[in-house]
Tab-separated table of C-alpha atoms in Angstrom:
chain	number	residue	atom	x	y	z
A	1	UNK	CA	-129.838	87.446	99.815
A	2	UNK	CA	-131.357	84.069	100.992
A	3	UNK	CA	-128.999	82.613	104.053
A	4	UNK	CA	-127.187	86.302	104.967
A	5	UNK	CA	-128.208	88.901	106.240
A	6	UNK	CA	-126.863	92.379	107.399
A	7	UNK	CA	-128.012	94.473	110.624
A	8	UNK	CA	-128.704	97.524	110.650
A	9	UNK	CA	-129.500	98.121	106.962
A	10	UNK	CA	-129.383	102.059	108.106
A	11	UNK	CA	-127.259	103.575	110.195
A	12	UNK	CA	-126.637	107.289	111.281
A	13	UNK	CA	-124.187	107.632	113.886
A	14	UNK	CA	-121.874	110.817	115.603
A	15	UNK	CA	-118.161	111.008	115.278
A	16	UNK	CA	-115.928	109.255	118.034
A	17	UNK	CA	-119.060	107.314	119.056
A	18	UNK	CA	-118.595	102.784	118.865
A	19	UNK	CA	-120.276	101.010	116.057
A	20	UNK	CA	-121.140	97.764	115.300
A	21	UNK	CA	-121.941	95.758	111.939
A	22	UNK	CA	-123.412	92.482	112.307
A	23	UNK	CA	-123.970	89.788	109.529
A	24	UNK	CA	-125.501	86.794	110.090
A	25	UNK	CA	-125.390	83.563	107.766
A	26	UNK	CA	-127.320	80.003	108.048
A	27	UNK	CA	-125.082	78.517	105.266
A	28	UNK	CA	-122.608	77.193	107.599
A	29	UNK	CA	-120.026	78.414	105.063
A	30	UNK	CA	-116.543	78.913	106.455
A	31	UNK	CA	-115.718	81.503	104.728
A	32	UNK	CA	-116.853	85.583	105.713
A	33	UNK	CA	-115.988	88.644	104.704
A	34	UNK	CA	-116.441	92.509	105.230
A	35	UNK	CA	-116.065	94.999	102.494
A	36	UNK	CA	-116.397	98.626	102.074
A	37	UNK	CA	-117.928	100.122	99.197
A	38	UNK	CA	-117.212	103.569	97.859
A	39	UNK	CA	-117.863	105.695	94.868
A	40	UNK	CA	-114.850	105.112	92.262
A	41	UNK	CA	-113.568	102.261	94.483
A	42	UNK	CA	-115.470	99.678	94.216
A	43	UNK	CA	-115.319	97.029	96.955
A	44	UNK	CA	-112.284	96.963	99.709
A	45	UNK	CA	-111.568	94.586	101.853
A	46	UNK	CA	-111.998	95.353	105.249
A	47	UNK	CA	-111.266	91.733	107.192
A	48	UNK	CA	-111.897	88.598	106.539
A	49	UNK	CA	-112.436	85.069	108.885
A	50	UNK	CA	-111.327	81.614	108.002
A	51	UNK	CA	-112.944	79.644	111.105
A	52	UNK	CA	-114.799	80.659	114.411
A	53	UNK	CA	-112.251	83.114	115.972
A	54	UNK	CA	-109.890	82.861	112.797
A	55	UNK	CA	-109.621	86.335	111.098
A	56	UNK	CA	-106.985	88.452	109.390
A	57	UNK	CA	-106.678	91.876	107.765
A	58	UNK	CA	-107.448	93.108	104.199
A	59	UNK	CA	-106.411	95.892	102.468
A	60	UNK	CA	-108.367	98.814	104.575
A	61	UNK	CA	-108.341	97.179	107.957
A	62	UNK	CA	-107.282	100.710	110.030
A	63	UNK	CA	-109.892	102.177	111.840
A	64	UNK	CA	-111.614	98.481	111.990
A	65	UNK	CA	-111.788	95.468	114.351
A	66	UNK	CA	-113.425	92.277	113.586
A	67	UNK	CA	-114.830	89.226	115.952
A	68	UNK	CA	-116.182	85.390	115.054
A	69	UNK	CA	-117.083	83.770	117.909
A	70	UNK	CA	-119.647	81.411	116.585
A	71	UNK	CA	-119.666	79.942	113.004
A	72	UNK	CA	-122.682	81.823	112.048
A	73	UNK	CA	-121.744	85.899	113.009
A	74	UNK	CA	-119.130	88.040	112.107
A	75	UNK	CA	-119.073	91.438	113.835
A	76	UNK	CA	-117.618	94.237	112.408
A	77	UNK	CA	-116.473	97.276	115.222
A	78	UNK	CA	-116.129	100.702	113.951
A	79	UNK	CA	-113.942	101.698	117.495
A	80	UNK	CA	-114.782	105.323	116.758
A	81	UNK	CA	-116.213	106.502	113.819
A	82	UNK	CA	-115.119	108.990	112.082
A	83	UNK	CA	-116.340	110.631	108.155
A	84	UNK	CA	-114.179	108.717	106.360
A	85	UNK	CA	-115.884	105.357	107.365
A	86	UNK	CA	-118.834	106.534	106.098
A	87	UNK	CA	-119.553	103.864	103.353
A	88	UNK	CA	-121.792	101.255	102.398
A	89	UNK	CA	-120.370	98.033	104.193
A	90	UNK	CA	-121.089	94.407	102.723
A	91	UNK	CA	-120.614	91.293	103.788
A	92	UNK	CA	-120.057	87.921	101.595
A	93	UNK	CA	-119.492	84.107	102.638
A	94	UNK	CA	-118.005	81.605	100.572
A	95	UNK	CA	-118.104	77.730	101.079
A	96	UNK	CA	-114.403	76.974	100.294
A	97	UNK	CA	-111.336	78.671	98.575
A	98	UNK	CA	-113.204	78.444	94.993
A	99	UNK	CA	-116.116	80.170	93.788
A	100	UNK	CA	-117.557	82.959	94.254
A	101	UNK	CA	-119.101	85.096	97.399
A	102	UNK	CA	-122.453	85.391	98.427
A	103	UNK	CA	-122.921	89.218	99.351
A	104	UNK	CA	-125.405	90.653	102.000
A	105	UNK	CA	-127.529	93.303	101.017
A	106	UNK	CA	-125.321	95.642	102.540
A	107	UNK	CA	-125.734	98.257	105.690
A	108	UNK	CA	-125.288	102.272	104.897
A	109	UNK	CA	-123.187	103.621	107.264
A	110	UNK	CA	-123.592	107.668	108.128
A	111	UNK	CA	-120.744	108.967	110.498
A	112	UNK	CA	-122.006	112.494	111.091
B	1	UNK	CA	-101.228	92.769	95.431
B	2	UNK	CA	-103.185	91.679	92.470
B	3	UNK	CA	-105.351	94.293	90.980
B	4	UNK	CA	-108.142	95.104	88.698
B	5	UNK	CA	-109.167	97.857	86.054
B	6	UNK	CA	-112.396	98.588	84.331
B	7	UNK	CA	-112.115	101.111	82.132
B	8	UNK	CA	-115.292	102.243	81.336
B	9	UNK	CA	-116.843	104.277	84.382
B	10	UNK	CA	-120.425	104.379	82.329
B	11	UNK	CA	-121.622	102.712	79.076
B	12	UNK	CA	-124.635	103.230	77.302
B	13	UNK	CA	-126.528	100.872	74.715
B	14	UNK	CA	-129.486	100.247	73.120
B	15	UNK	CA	-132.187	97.569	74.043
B	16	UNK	CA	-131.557	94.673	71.730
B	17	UNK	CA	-127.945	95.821	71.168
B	18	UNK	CA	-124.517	93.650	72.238
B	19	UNK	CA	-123.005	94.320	74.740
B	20	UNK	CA	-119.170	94.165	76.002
B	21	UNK	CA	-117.415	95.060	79.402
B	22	UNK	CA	-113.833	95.315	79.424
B	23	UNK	CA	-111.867	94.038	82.197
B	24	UNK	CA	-108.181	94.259	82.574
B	25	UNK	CA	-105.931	92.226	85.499
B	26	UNK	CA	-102.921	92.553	87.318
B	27	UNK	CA	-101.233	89.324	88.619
B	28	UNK	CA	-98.413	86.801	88.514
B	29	UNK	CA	-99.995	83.494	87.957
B	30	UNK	CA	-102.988	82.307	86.530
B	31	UNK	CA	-105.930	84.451	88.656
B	32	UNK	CA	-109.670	83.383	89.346
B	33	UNK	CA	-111.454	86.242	87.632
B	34	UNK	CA	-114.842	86.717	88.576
B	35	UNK	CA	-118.072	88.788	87.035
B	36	UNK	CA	-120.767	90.275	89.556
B	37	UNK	CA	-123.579	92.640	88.874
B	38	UNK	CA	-125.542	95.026	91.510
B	39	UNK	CA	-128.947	96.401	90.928
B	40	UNK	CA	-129.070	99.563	93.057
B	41	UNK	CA	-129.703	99.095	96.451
B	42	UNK	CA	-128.667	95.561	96.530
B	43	UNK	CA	-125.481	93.392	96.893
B	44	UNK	CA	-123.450	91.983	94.450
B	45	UNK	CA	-124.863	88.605	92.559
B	46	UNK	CA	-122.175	86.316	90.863
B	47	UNK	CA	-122.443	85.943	87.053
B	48	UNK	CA	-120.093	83.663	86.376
B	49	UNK	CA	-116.428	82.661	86.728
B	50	UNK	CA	-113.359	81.355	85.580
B	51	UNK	CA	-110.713	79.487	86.788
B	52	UNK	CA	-109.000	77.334	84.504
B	53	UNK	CA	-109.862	75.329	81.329
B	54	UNK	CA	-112.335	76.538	78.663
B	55	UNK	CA	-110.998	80.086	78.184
B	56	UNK	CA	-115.374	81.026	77.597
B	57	UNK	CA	-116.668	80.931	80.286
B	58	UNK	CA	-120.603	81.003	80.636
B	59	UNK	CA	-122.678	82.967	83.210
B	60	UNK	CA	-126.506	83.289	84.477
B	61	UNK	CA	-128.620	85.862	82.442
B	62	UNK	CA	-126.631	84.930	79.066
B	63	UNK	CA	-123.672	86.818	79.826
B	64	UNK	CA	-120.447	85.193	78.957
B	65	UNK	CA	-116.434	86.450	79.680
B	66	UNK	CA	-113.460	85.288	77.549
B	67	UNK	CA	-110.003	84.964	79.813
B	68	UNK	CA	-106.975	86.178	77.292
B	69	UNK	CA	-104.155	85.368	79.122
B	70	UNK	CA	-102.025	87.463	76.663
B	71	UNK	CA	-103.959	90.480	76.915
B	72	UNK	CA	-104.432	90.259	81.067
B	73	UNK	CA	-108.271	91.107	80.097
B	74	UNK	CA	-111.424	89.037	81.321
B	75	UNK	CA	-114.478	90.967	79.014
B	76	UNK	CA	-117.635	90.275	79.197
B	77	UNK	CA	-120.110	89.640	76.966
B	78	UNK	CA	-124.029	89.844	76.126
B	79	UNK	CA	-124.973	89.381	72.777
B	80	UNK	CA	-128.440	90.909	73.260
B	81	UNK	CA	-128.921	93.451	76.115
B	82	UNK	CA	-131.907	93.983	77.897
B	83	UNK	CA	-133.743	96.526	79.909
B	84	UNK	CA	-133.315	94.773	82.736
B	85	UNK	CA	-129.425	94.609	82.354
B	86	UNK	CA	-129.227	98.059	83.795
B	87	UNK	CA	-126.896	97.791	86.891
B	88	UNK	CA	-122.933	97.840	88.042
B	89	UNK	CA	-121.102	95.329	87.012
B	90	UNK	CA	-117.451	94.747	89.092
B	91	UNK	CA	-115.169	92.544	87.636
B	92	UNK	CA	-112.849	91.037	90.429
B	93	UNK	CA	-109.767	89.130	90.306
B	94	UNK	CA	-108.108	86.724	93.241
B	95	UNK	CA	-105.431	84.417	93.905
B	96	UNK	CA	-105.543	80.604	94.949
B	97	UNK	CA	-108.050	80.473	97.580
B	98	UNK	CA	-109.890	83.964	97.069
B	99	UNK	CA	-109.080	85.461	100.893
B	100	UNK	CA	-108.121	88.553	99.266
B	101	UNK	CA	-110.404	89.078	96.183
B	102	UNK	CA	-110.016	93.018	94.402
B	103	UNK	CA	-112.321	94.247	92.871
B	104	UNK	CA	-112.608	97.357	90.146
B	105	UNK	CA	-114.520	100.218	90.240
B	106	UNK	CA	-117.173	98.981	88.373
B	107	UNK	CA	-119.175	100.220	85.550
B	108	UNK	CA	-122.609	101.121	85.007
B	109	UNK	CA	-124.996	100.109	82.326
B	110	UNK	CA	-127.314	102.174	81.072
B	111	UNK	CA	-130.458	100.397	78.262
B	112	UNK	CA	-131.718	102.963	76.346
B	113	UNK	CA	-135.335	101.689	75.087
């Protein structure tokens, strides 16, 4: 999607081993977002950031840390991976508290 | 926590055919309900929204959703379906400034020729 983008788009990575998400915006938009999406669940929450350095928990958070240290990127750290974090992860900004989210085109995630 | 539910896992219609998705909520006070569709391999594109006001709302593509307060439901609506309408469509629901929007487990279309 025009102004965010996800890296890696692919990922296939060993149990217990670090992983990082990375998204990447040029909207300036305050608002970012990680989700997890699963068969039968649709889209979870993962974390969320209101402001450089400004983040707080959504409704799957364990097993996942977060960072915002510029406007632009918001990291998502899988501290040690593990099967049941294998999902397809997605990232959305919004502008404000209204509207709706622009969503990445996502980053399948492989914990082996 | 507010909360979502689409029941329909799969529906299946015929090119040219209308088309409805149900949606149902769960939440206190009035909720900004959303509509977003995903063509496979790709992220989710906003069709429309509401938040207060007109109770018909109207989307992108010709899709429109009708909020019925009474019935906690948030359908929506094409009135002619076509081939390139096959996707997932989540309906999502969130409170006053959308930091913790829920989504349902979607359901996919299927356009049969």
């Amino acid at each position: 999607d025009a102004g965010i983008t996800q890296s890696p788009r692919h990922k296939v990575t060993e149990t217990g081993t670090p992983v990082t998400l990375r998204c990447h915006q040029t909207e300036n938009h305050r608002y970012m977002y990680w989700y997890r999406q699963d068969p039968g669940h649709g889209l979870r929450l993962i974390h969320y950031s209101y402001g450089v350095k400004d983040t707080d928990k959504g409704e799957v958070s364990d097993g996942y840390s977060v960072s915002r240290s510029k406007t632009e990127d918001f990291l998502l750290t899988l501290e040690s991976a593990t099967s049941s974090q294998t999902s397809v992860y997605f990232c959305a900004i919004s502008e404000s508290g209204e509207g709706g989210y622009t969503f990445g085109s996502g980053t399948r995630l492989t914990v082996v | 926590a507010q909360s979502v539910t689409q029941p329909d896992i799969h529906i299946t219609v015929s090119e040219g055919a209308s088309l409805e998705l149900r949606c149902n909520y769960s939440y206190g006070a009035t909720p900004y309900l959303f509509w977003y569709v995903q063509s496979p391999g790709q992220g989710l594109q906003l069709l429309l929204k509401y938040f207060s006001g007109d109770t018909l709302v109207q989307g992108i593509k010709g899709f429109e959703a009708e909020f019925k307060r009474s019935q906690s439901s948030f359908n929506l609506r094409k009135p002619s379906v076509h081939w390139s309408d096959a996707a997932e469509y989540f309906c999502a629901v969130a409170k006053y400034n959308n930091n913790d929007m829920r989504f349902g487990a979607g359901t996919r279309l299927t356009v049969k020729p």
